[in-house]
Amino acid sequence: MKFIPHDYQRYCIVRIIQDAALALFLDMGLGKTVITLTAVNDLVFNRCQVGRCLVIAPKKVAEDTWTREQSKWDHLSLLRVRPVLGARERRIKALNSPGNVFVINRENVPWLVDYYRNGWPFDMVVIDESSSFKSSQSKRFRALKNIRGHIRRLVELTGTPSPNGLTDLWAQVYLLDGGARLGRTLTEYRNNYFSPASRNATTIFSYEPREGAGEKIQELIRDICISLSARDYLELPERIDNIRYVRLDAKARRAYDEMERERILELPEGVLDAGSAAVLSGKLLQLANGAVYRTQEFVQEDRAAERKEVVEIHDNKLEGFLELLEELNGRNVLVFYNFQHDLARIRRLLAKTGLSVRELKTPADIADWNAGKINILLAHPASVAYGLNLQEGGNDVVWFGLNWNLELYQQANARLHRQGQKHTVYVHHLLAAGTVDEDVMAALQRKGDCQAALLEALKARVEKYFQER
């Protein structure tokens, strides 16, 4: 296929070639992969400025997207893309094979840095979905930071650079400039631009930017960060969000209310911190979907051990899901689940329908979905959040169960609502009425700090119960 770049794509390609360090904060569907490969192709074959380029990507993107994009475009035919995946021996073999672009999943970055040590062979590094390096405490960030001096060119790609707020930017920008713009440490960055937003006596849970901080930060990083929105450059099909409320029956409602009350009353003096909020929210989200994990103790080889047992509570949401599928009348559907017991129960339900049902695991699943061979594609949002092109296989998304992660939510929906989609995209949300499902949906719609929203929503419930006692 012949690549005819849009003007904004030409601009980004030129900037990658000209700038030694650059972040492309491009909206989903603007073609970050082909832009980058085109620039790498020029740097390797025309300018002889790059010998070996390393691409760090989420695992499923590393398995499929970069090799697929290279094979798709005529002008990239000379590039050799080598996935560096699998067992250690396979990774080493791939690294020692001829190639120009080597693609590794982000979890193996510490291993790769340790493998080469001071013999680092990649003069260019591309971080696909750089927001996965937003934590300065992560092993992958520290490993790349240690080897940064051996990297001549660094490109960061993401459509969601700060999903949880501006604090997410520091680590990503640090990898570009070593702290020249936003400060040498995260603490310095926070002290200069933020104030504590949520805290207890000893721990700060979240920060909020001071007045005018956002504009100052944007000005500081403007020269090394390009931010473009799909709305300004692409005519994407319409996206319609549909919320379908599932009413819990009397038995399920009693179980939910009892779970909520008992979990809240377990809290010492009604104190809710981030840890207890996550546990409480997780249990309530499970029950809203219809089942919960219960820890069961047993003795194994004279030792106490634990295992998780699934306790099924109700089928209300499964019934609502089946009704929705009937209304969609045979259209192919991408279904996102939250918990493993959701997956098991959905598969059991769909086994009786005669539909072609597949869990997304391999590149073959992606190809079959895009070829229209799969009616229902089941996926956890974390497994498809970045880079996968699924827009050819359908235009309906169903969220069986939501979670609080705004980045995963936005990225997962963009698997269908992206460049190349020819039809209106429908995003259906199944919400158990009167449950924490509604709190999650409200937080995602506000597109704010979902962690702060979680704490506030659950604190309100805690205060209510303790006032009623």
Tab-separated table of C-alpha atoms in Angstrom:
chain	number	residue	atom	x	y	z
A	1	MET	CA	0.000	0.000	0.000
A	2	LYS	CA	1.266	3.456	-0.869
A	3	PHE	CA	1.675	5.850	2.052
A	4	ILE	CA	0.400	9.355	1.347
A	5	PRO	CA	0.929	11.233	4.599
A	6	HIS	CA	-1.349	13.966	5.896
A	7	ASP	CA	0.308	17.333	6.471
A	8	TYR	CA	0.415	16.767	10.225
A	9	GLN	CA	2.089	13.382	9.619
A	10	ARG	CA	4.741	15.008	7.435
A	11	TYR	CA	5.394	17.555	10.164
A	12	CYS	CA	5.808	14.825	12.805
A	13	ILE	CA	8.123	12.796	10.555
A	14	VAL	CA	10.362	15.832	10.009
A	15	ARG	CA	10.445	16.591	13.722
A	16	ILE	CA	11.504	13.012	14.584
A	17	ILE	CA	14.308	13.276	12.025
A	18	GLN	CA	15.442	16.709	13.251
A	19	ASP	CA	15.075	16.334	17.038
A	20	ALA	CA	17.175	14.020	19.168
A	21	ALA	CA	14.433	13.856	21.818
A	22	LEU	CA	10.745	14.227	21.035
A	23	ALA	CA	7.359	13.222	22.444
A	24	LEU	CA	4.428	12.732	20.099
A	25	PHE	CA	1.317	13.104	22.216
A	26	LEU	CA	-0.944	12.230	19.314
A	27	ASP	CA	-4.580	11.316	19.741
A	28	MET	CA	-5.592	7.730	19.073
A	29	GLY	CA	-5.877	6.901	15.386
A	30	LEU	CA	-3.527	9.576	14.032
A	31	GLY	CA	-0.970	7.026	12.823
A	32	LYS	CA	1.832	7.200	15.393
A	33	THR	CA	3.315	3.874	14.244
A	34	VAL	CA	3.597	4.634	10.523
A	35	ILE	CA	4.883	8.143	11.304
A	36	THR	CA	7.656	6.698	13.450
A	37	LEU	CA	8.573	3.864	11.074
A	38	THR	CA	8.775	6.326	8.176
A	39	ALA	CA	11.178	8.530	10.134
A	40	VAL	CA	13.255	5.524	11.216
A	41	ASN	CA	13.375	4.287	7.620
A	42	ASP	CA	14.784	7.656	6.514
A	43	LEU	CA	17.286	7.817	9.377
A	44	VAL	CA	18.531	4.292	8.639
A	45	PHE	CA	18.703	4.192	4.838
A	46	ASN	CA	18.883	7.802	3.647
A	47	ARG	CA	20.761	9.649	6.392
A	48	CYS	CA	22.731	6.761	7.955
A	49	GLN	CA	22.184	8.277	11.411
A	50	VAL	CA	20.595	5.204	13.017
A	51	GLY	CA	21.910	1.659	12.974
A	52	ARG	CA	19.600	-0.176	15.355
A	53	CYS	CA	16.328	1.119	16.736
A	54	LEU	CA	14.663	-0.367	19.810
A	55	VAL	CA	10.897	-0.116	20.190
A	56	ILE	CA	9.481	-0.665	23.688
A	57	ALA	CA	5.780	-1.490	23.553
A	58	PRO	CA	2.943	-3.219	25.415
A	59	LYS	CA	3.156	-6.962	24.854
A	60	LYS	CA	0.301	-7.402	22.385
A	61	VAL	CA	1.413	-4.349	20.427
A	62	ALA	CA	4.931	-5.766	20.320
A	63	GLU	CA	3.553	-9.064	19.025
A	64	ASP	CA	1.506	-7.620	16.203
A	65	THR	CA	1.267	-3.887	15.495
A	66	TRP	CA	4.815	-2.925	14.499
A	67	THR	CA	5.420	-5.892	12.192
A	68	ARG	CA	1.945	-5.504	10.690
A	69	GLU	CA	2.494	-1.802	9.975
A	70	GLN	CA	5.899	-2.445	8.400
A	71	SER	CA	4.468	-5.074	6.064
A	72	LYS	CA	1.483	-2.879	5.197
A	73	TRP	CA	3.335	0.032	3.527
A	74	ASP	CA	5.388	-0.154	0.320
A	75	HIS	CA	7.958	2.458	1.358
A	76	LEU	CA	8.939	0.403	4.433
A	77	SER	CA	9.800	-2.774	2.521
A	78	LEU	CA	13.530	-2.569	3.325
A	79	LEU	CA	13.031	-2.306	7.092
A	80	ARG	CA	13.518	-5.492	9.067
A	81	VAL	CA	11.413	-5.563	12.217
A	82	ARG	CA	12.410	-8.184	14.784
A	83	PRO	CA	10.107	-8.989	17.723
A	84	VAL	CA	12.199	-9.687	20.840
A	85	LEU	CA	9.678	-11.783	22.715
A	86	GLY	CA	9.187	-15.118	24.428
A	87	ALA	CA	11.681	-17.155	26.413
A	88	ARG	CA	15.155	-15.823	27.150
A	89	GLU	CA	16.795	-17.941	24.451
A	90	ARG	CA	14.346	-16.700	21.808
A	91	ARG	CA	14.917	-13.080	22.833
A	92	ILE	CA	18.699	-13.465	22.618
A	93	LYS	CA	18.422	-15.127	19.204
A	94	ALA	CA	16.253	-12.263	17.919
A	95	LEU	CA	18.669	-9.639	19.263
A	96	ASN	CA	21.535	-11.315	17.413
A	97	SER	CA	19.658	-11.597	14.117
A	98	PRO	CA	19.991	-9.017	11.314
A	99	GLY	CA	17.486	-6.199	11.658
A	100	ASN	CA	16.882	-2.481	11.895
A	101	VAL	CA	13.988	-2.292	14.373
A	102	PHE	CA	13.818	-4.545	17.438
A	103	VAL	CA	10.519	-4.614	19.328
A	104	ILE	CA	10.444	-5.687	22.982
A	105	ASN	CA	7.662	-5.643	25.539
A	106	ARG	CA	8.102	-3.132	28.352
A	107	GLU	CA	8.280	-5.772	31.092
A	108	ASN	CA	11.585	-7.011	29.631
A	109	VAL	CA	13.320	-3.622	29.612
A	110	PRO	CA	15.173	-4.286	32.916
A	111	TRP	CA	16.359	-7.635	31.527
A	112	LEU	CA	17.526	-6.012	28.279
A	113	VAL	CA	19.486	-3.282	30.073
A	114	ASP	CA	21.134	-5.869	32.310
A	115	TYR	CA	21.877	-8.120	29.311
A	116	TYR	CA	23.846	-5.441	27.434
A	117	ARG	CA	25.098	-3.361	30.386
A	118	ASN	CA	27.635	-0.866	28.964
A	119	GLY	CA	27.529	-2.488	25.536
A	120	TRP	CA	24.153	-0.948	24.686
A	121	PRO	CA	23.737	-1.311	20.875
A	122	PHE	CA	20.636	0.806	20.167
A	123	ASP	CA	21.322	4.382	19.133
A	124	MET	CA	17.573	5.111	18.891
A	125	VAL	CA	14.793	4.110	21.286
A	126	VAL	CA	11.055	4.496	20.722
A	127	ILE	CA	8.719	4.141	23.708
A	128	ASP	CA	5.301	3.174	22.392
A	129	GLU	CA	2.710	4.268	24.975
A	130	SER	CA	5.153	6.242	27.083
A	131	SER	CA	2.494	6.730	29.760
A	132	SER	CA	3.445	3.226	30.918
A	133	PHE	CA	6.721	4.846	32.074
A	134	LYS	CA	4.931	7.506	34.113
A	135	SER	CA	5.988	6.007	37.452
A	136	SER	CA	9.486	7.019	38.482
A	137	GLN	CA	9.508	4.087	40.927
A	138	SER	CA	8.970	1.410	38.292
A	139	LYS	CA	11.785	-0.947	37.333
A	140	ARG	CA	11.340	-0.162	33.643
A	141	PHE	CA	11.799	3.592	34.219
A	142	ARG	CA	14.869	3.119	36.412
A	143	ALA	CA	16.461	0.718	33.928
A	144	LEU	CA	15.980	3.109	31.010
A	145	LYS	CA	17.157	6.044	33.106
A	146	ASN	CA	20.417	4.189	33.837
A	147	ILE	CA	21.109	3.583	30.146
A	148	ARG	CA	19.823	6.952	28.876
A	149	GLY	CA	23.336	8.313	28.296
A	150	HIS	CA	23.938	5.609	25.658
A	151	ILE	CA	20.833	6.563	23.649
A	152	ARG	CA	21.340	9.252	20.984
A	153	ARG	CA	17.703	9.519	19.913
A	154	LEU	CA	14.551	9.007	21.989
A	155	VAL	CA	10.957	9.198	20.783
A	156	GLU	CA	7.927	8.832	23.038
A	157	LEU	CA	4.476	7.982	21.681
A	158	THR	CA	1.156	8.123	23.480
A	159	GLY	CA	-2.361	9.436	23.134
A	160	THR	CA	-2.828	9.737	26.895
A	161	PRO	CA	0.297	11.327	28.414
A	162	SER	CA	-1.331	12.297	31.711
A	163	PRO	CA	-4.349	10.031	32.358
A	164	ASN	CA	-4.262	10.653	36.109
A	165	GLY	CA	-3.219	14.294	36.015
A	166	LEU	CA	-0.162	16.411	35.258
A	167	THR	CA	1.986	14.554	37.805
A	168	ASP	CA	2.200	11.727	35.245
A	169	LEU	CA	4.284	13.921	32.937
A	170	TRP	CA	7.427	14.204	35.039
A	171	ALA	CA	8.965	10.767	34.428
A	172	GLN	CA	8.182	10.855	30.696
A	173	VAL	CA	9.730	14.294	30.213
A	174	TYR	CA	12.711	13.360	32.415
A	175	LEU	CA	13.615	10.561	30.010
A	176	LEU	CA	13.664	13.135	27.222
A	177	ASP	CA	15.730	15.891	28.863
A	178	GLY	CA	17.211	14.545	32.108
A	179	GLY	CA	15.162	16.938	34.236
A	180	ALA	CA	16.114	20.163	32.464
A	181	ARG	CA	12.532	21.365	32.065
A	182	LEU	CA	10.418	19.980	34.910
A	183	GLY	CA	13.068	19.392	37.566
A	184	ARG	CA	15.657	16.790	38.480
A	185	THR	CA	13.326	14.935	40.860
A	186	LEU	CA	9.606	14.232	41.138
A	187	THR	CA	9.619	15.923	44.542
A	188	GLU	CA	11.011	19.123	43.019
A	189	TYR	CA	8.350	18.992	40.305
A	190	ARG	CA	5.547	18.533	42.837
A	191	ASN	CA	6.850	21.278	45.110
A	192	ASN	CA	7.003	23.738	42.230
A	193	TYR	CA	3.620	23.127	40.614
A	194	PHE	CA	1.279	21.168	42.917
A	195	SER	CA	-0.452	21.160	46.288
A	196	PRO	CA	-1.721	18.132	48.253
A	197	ALA	CA	-5.327	17.335	47.333
A	198	SER	CA	-6.110	14.236	49.390
A	199	ARG	CA	-4.219	13.103	52.469
A	200	ASN	CA	-4.371	11.712	55.982
A	201	ALA	CA	-2.064	12.605	58.833
A	202	THR	CA	1.065	11.089	57.285
A	203	THR	CA	0.333	10.183	53.661
A	204	ILE	CA	-0.530	12.272	50.605
A	205	PHE	CA	-2.755	10.298	48.214
A	206	SER	CA	-3.074	12.787	45.365
A	207	TYR	CA	-1.985	16.236	44.209
A	208	GLU	CA	-3.739	19.037	42.393
A	209	PRO	CA	-2.022	21.627	40.190
A	210	ARG	CA	-1.693	25.131	41.533
A	211	GLU	CA	-3.392	27.959	39.686
A	212	GLY	CA	-1.688	28.520	36.356
A	213	ALA	CA	0.560	25.455	36.732
A	214	GLY	CA	-0.850	23.710	33.672
A	215	GLU	CA	-0.008	26.643	31.406
A	216	LYS	CA	3.508	26.926	32.846
A	217	ILE	CA	4.186	23.208	32.376
A	218	GLN	CA	2.884	23.272	28.802
A	219	GLU	CA	5.115	26.221	27.990
A	220	LEU	CA	8.167	24.469	29.424
A	221	ILE	CA	7.725	21.292	27.375
A	222	ARG	CA	6.303	22.839	24.209
A	223	ASP	CA	9.576	22.548	22.284
A	224	ILE	CA	9.957	18.782	22.772
A	225	CYS	CA	6.308	17.667	22.864
A	226	ILE	CA	3.879	17.679	19.952
A	227	SER	CA	0.232	17.370	20.938
A	228	LEU	CA	-2.414	16.846	18.248
A	229	SER	CA	-6.086	15.932	18.509
A	230	ALA	CA	-7.842	13.583	16.103
A	231	ARG	CA	-10.809	15.961	15.956
A	232	ASP	CA	-8.626	18.577	14.283
A	233	TYR	CA	-7.217	16.298	11.585
A	234	LEU	CA	-9.520	13.351	10.998
A	235	GLU	CA	-13.174	13.012	10.233
A	236	LEU	CA	-13.854	10.063	12.480
A	237	PRO	CA	-17.301	8.474	12.460
A	238	GLU	CA	-19.629	9.468	15.236
A	239	ARG	CA	-19.305	7.731	18.594
A	240	ILE	CA	-22.503	7.187	20.556
A	241	ASP	CA	-22.353	6.199	24.219
A	242	ASN	CA	-25.243	4.102	25.447
A	243	ILE	CA	-25.863	3.452	29.158
A	244	ARG	CA	-28.129	0.530	29.966
A	245	TYR	CA	-29.154	0.153	33.572
A	246	VAL	CA	-29.645	-3.325	34.965
A	247	ARG	CA	-31.919	-3.448	37.975
A	248	LEU	CA	-30.864	-5.902	40.656
A	249	ASP	CA	-33.603	-8.244	41.838
A	250	ALA	CA	-34.587	-8.234	45.514
A	251	LYS	CA	-32.196	-11.027	46.479
A	252	ALA	CA	-29.265	-9.439	44.672
A	253	ARG	CA	-30.058	-5.998	46.113
A	254	ARG	CA	-30.050	-7.395	49.657
A	255	ALA	CA	-26.723	-9.110	49.000
A	256	TYR	CA	-25.198	-5.916	47.593
A	257	ASP	CA	-26.441	-3.711	50.436
A	258	GLU	CA	-25.220	-6.222	53.013
A	259	MET	CA	-21.792	-6.440	51.368
A	260	GLU	CA	-21.517	-2.657	51.240
A	261	ARG	CA	-22.610	-2.242	54.851
A	262	GLU	CA	-20.392	-4.995	56.255
A	263	ARG	CA	-17.302	-3.871	54.341
A	264	ILE	CA	-17.772	-0.294	55.474
A	265	LEU	CA	-18.361	-1.261	59.083
A	266	GLU	CA	-15.110	-3.256	59.019
A	267	LEU	CA	-13.202	0.017	58.615
A	268	PRO	CA	-11.682	1.238	61.873
A	269	GLU	CA	-13.622	4.366	62.907
A	270	GLY	CA	-14.821	4.848	59.363
A	271	VAL	CA	-11.352	5.735	58.030
A	272	LEU	CA	-11.017	5.199	54.296
A	273	ASP	CA	-7.597	5.400	52.658
A	274	ALA	CA	-6.563	4.463	49.124
A	275	GLY	CA	-5.886	0.830	50.085
A	276	SER	CA	-9.179	0.194	51.813
A	277	ALA	CA	-11.048	2.129	49.123
A	278	ALA	CA	-9.614	-0.148	46.421
A	279	VAL	CA	-10.621	-3.292	48.342
A	280	LEU	CA	-14.126	-2.007	49.047
A	281	SER	CA	-14.634	-0.821	45.471
A	282	GLY	CA	-13.342	-4.097	44.044
A	283	LYS	CA	-15.756	-6.197	46.073
A	284	LEU	CA	-18.720	-3.990	45.208
A	285	LEU	CA	-17.860	-3.993	41.493
A	286	GLN	CA	-17.639	-7.777	41.554
A	287	LEU	CA	-21.005	-8.136	43.239
A	288	ALA	CA	-22.619	-5.664	40.845
A	289	ASN	CA	-21.467	-7.942	38.013
A	290	GLY	CA	-22.924	-11.004	39.708
A	291	ALA	CA	-20.160	-12.919	41.515
A	292	VAL	CA	-17.436	-12.407	44.116
A	293	TYR	CA	-14.182	-14.051	45.091
A	294	ARG	CA	-14.119	-15.621	48.548
A	295	THR	CA	-10.856	-16.646	50.163
A	296	GLN	CA	-10.967	-20.166	51.540
A	297	GLU	CA	-8.361	-21.535	53.899
A	298	PHE	CA	-7.149	-25.144	53.744
A	299	VAL	CA	-4.234	-27.283	54.862
A	300	GLN	CA	-1.651	-28.426	52.316
A	301	GLU	CA	1.366	-30.485	53.318
A	302	ASP	CA	0.864	-29.508	56.966
A	303	ARG	CA	0.802	-25.825	56.064
A	304	ALA	CA	-2.047	-23.359	56.047
A	305	ALA	CA	-2.861	-22.162	52.529
A	306	GLU	CA	-5.517	-20.082	50.782
A	307	ARG	CA	-7.384	-20.303	47.529
A	308	LYS	CA	-9.953	-18.117	45.841
A	309	GLU	CA	-13.411	-19.512	45.381
A	310	VAL	CA	-15.992	-17.868	43.123
A	311	VAL	CA	-19.399	-17.378	44.707
A	312	GLU	CA	-22.123	-16.575	42.183
A	313	ILE	CA	-24.757	-14.168	43.514
A	314	HIS	CA	-27.035	-13.203	40.613
A	315	ASP	CA	-27.453	-13.296	36.834
A	316	ASN	CA	-29.061	-9.872	36.432
A	317	LYS	CA	-26.232	-8.343	34.420
A	318	LEU	CA	-25.803	-11.487	32.320
A	319	GLU	CA	-29.488	-11.297	31.435
A	320	GLY	CA	-29.112	-7.632	30.468
A	321	PHE	CA	-26.056	-8.521	28.369
A	322	LEU	CA	-27.958	-11.237	26.500
A	323	GLU	CA	-30.851	-8.855	25.818
A	324	LEU	CA	-28.414	-6.302	24.412
A	325	LEU	CA	-26.871	-8.906	22.096
A	326	GLU	CA	-30.344	-9.796	20.832
A	327	GLU	CA	-31.002	-6.133	20.049
A	328	LEU	CA	-27.715	-5.861	18.179
A	329	ASN	CA	-29.093	-8.626	15.966
A	330	GLY	CA	-25.941	-10.453	14.933
A	331	ARG	CA	-23.517	-7.507	14.745
A	332	ASN	CA	-19.981	-8.358	15.835
A	333	VAL	CA	-19.250	-7.102	19.341
A	334	LEU	CA	-16.067	-6.350	21.281
A	335	VAL	CA	-16.815	-7.110	24.947
A	336	PHE	CA	-14.699	-5.835	27.837
A	337	TYR	CA	-14.838	-7.656	31.164
A	338	ASN	CA	-13.266	-6.704	34.496
A	339	PHE	CA	-12.782	-9.903	36.531
A	340	GLN	CA	-11.850	-13.435	35.546
A	341	HIS	CA	-15.105	-14.799	36.932
A	342	ASP	CA	-16.900	-12.358	34.587
A	343	LEU	CA	-15.085	-13.970	31.675
A	344	ALA	CA	-15.972	-17.503	32.791
A	345	ARG	CA	-19.639	-16.673	33.299
A	346	ILE	CA	-19.917	-14.822	29.973
A	347	ARG	CA	-18.315	-17.712	28.100
A	348	ARG	CA	-20.662	-20.178	29.765
A	349	LEU	CA	-23.638	-18.032	28.779
A	350	LEU	CA	-22.528	-17.599	25.162
A	351	ALA	CA	-21.757	-21.301	24.722
A	352	LYS	CA	-25.488	-21.855	24.309
A	353	THR	CA	-25.973	-19.260	21.566
A	354	GLY	CA	-24.115	-20.813	18.634
A	355	LEU	CA	-22.144	-17.609	18.119
A	356	SER	CA	-18.447	-17.581	17.284
A	357	VAL	CA	-16.853	-16.502	20.571
A	358	ARG	CA	-13.128	-15.903	21.075
A	359	GLU	CA	-10.964	-14.474	23.837
A	360	LEU	CA	-8.341	-12.092	22.460
A	361	LYS	CA	-4.948	-13.703	23.049
A	362	THR	CA	-2.907	-13.922	19.845
A	363	PRO	CA	-2.293	-12.048	16.579
A	364	ALA	CA	-4.420	-14.725	14.888
A	365	ASP	CA	-7.384	-13.614	16.995
A	366	ILE	CA	-6.844	-10.028	15.809
A	367	ALA	CA	-6.688	-11.134	12.153
A	368	ASP	CA	-9.823	-13.299	12.451
A	369	TRP	CA	-11.746	-10.507	14.181
A	370	ASN	CA	-10.811	-7.995	11.474
A	371	ALA	CA	-11.784	-10.557	8.838
A	372	GLY	CA	-15.268	-10.811	10.340
A	373	LYS	CA	-14.862	-14.401	11.517
A	374	ILE	CA	-15.639	-13.685	15.192
A	375	ASN	CA	-19.058	-12.629	16.500
A	376	ILE	CA	-18.043	-11.928	20.093
A	377	LEU	CA	-14.471	-10.951	20.962
A	378	LEU	CA	-13.832	-11.017	24.720
A	379	ALA	CA	-10.991	-8.949	26.140
A	380	HIS	CA	-9.757	-7.386	29.331
A	381	PRO	CA	-9.143	-3.669	28.710
A	382	ALA	CA	-5.556	-3.942	29.954
A	383	SER	CA	-4.794	-6.494	27.222
A	384	VAL	CA	-5.944	-4.329	24.301
A	385	ALA	CA	-5.382	-0.839	25.612
A	386	TYR	CA	-2.584	0.233	23.305
A	387	GLY	CA	-2.040	0.248	19.591
A	388	LEU	CA	-4.177	-2.680	18.439
A	389	ASN	CA	-6.194	-2.056	15.294
A	390	LEU	CA	-9.576	-3.748	15.645
A	391	GLN	CA	-11.719	-1.275	13.714
A	392	GLU	CA	-12.266	-3.545	10.718
A	393	GLY	CA	-14.072	-6.245	12.684
A	394	GLY	CA	-17.022	-4.321	14.087
A	395	ASN	CA	-18.336	-1.088	15.526
A	396	ASP	CA	-19.981	-2.116	18.811
A	397	VAL	CA	-18.257	-2.103	22.203
A	398	VAL	CA	-19.908	-3.548	25.298
A	399	TRP	CA	-18.547	-2.863	28.778
A	400	PHE	CA	-19.820	-5.725	30.931
A	401	GLY	CA	-17.869	-4.350	33.888
A	402	LEU	CA	-16.065	-1.032	34.303
A	403	ASN	CA	-12.991	-0.155	36.331
A	404	TRP	CA	-11.643	3.162	37.601
A	405	ASN	CA	-8.748	3.425	35.137
A	406	LEU	CA	-9.524	6.310	32.780
A	407	GLU	CA	-6.533	5.593	30.556
A	408	LEU	CA	-7.559	1.977	29.956
A	409	TYR	CA	-11.147	3.055	29.303
A	410	GLN	CA	-10.185	5.646	26.691
A	411	GLN	CA	-7.599	3.460	25.011
A	412	ALA	CA	-9.860	0.403	24.902
A	413	ASN	CA	-12.703	2.319	23.229
A	414	ALA	CA	-10.219	3.640	20.670
A	415	ARG	CA	-9.595	0.116	19.358
A	416	LEU	CA	-12.774	0.572	17.281
A	417	HIS	CA	-13.219	4.356	17.211
A	418	ARG	CA	-10.140	5.209	15.202
A	419	GLN	CA	-8.910	6.004	11.714
A	420	GLY	CA	-10.187	3.406	9.242
A	421	GLN	CA	-13.518	2.842	11.006
A	422	LYS	CA	-16.311	3.285	8.460
A	423	HIS	CA	-19.368	3.150	10.707
A	424	THR	CA	-20.784	4.885	13.749
A	425	VAL	CA	-19.243	3.371	16.869
A	426	TYR	CA	-21.575	2.431	19.708
A	427	VAL	CA	-20.135	2.079	23.208
A	428	HIS	CA	-22.625	0.252	25.427
A	429	HIS	CA	-22.226	0.302	29.214
A	430	LEU	CA	-24.041	-2.221	31.413
A	431	LEU	CA	-24.488	-0.601	34.833
A	432	ALA	CA	-26.117	-2.191	37.857
A	433	ALA	CA	-28.469	0.544	39.043
A	434	GLY	CA	-27.850	1.953	42.506
A	435	THR	CA	-24.352	0.491	42.778
A	436	VAL	CA	-20.745	1.630	42.559
A	437	ASP	CA	-21.065	1.085	38.772
A	438	GLU	CA	-22.753	4.488	38.608
A	439	ASP	CA	-19.913	6.149	40.545
A	440	VAL	CA	-17.333	4.722	38.140
A	441	MET	CA	-19.308	5.805	35.069
A	442	ALA	CA	-19.704	9.337	36.441
A	443	ALA	CA	-15.965	9.589	37.131
A	444	LEU	CA	-15.052	8.364	33.637
A	445	GLN	CA	-17.470	10.817	32.047
A	446	ARG	CA	-15.929	13.698	33.987
A	447	LYS	CA	-12.514	12.604	32.679
A	448	GLY	CA	-10.908	13.779	35.912
A	449	ASP	CA	-8.779	12.101	38.545
A	450	CYS	CA	-10.555	8.771	38.943
A	451	GLN	CA	-8.545	7.859	42.032
A	452	ALA	CA	-9.780	11.000	43.769
A	453	ALA	CA	-13.313	10.313	42.536
A	454	LEU	CA	-13.148	6.779	43.950
A	455	LEU	CA	-12.158	8.092	47.366
A	456	GLU	CA	-14.818	10.794	47.383
A	457	ALA	CA	-17.608	8.481	46.230
A	458	LEU	CA	-16.807	5.803	48.783
A	459	LYS	CA	-16.201	8.312	51.576
A	460	ALA	CA	-19.751	9.554	51.049
A	461	ARG	CA	-21.023	6.001	51.506
A	462	VAL	CA	-18.890	5.512	54.607
A	463	GLU	CA	-20.123	8.749	56.167
A	464	LYS	CA	-23.727	7.783	55.438
A	465	TYR	CA	-23.445	4.447	57.205
A	466	PHE	CA	-21.657	5.795	60.240
A	467	GLN	CA	-24.173	8.627	60.602
A	468	GLU	CA	-27.010	6.105	60.564
A	469	ARG	CA	-25.504	3.952	63.334
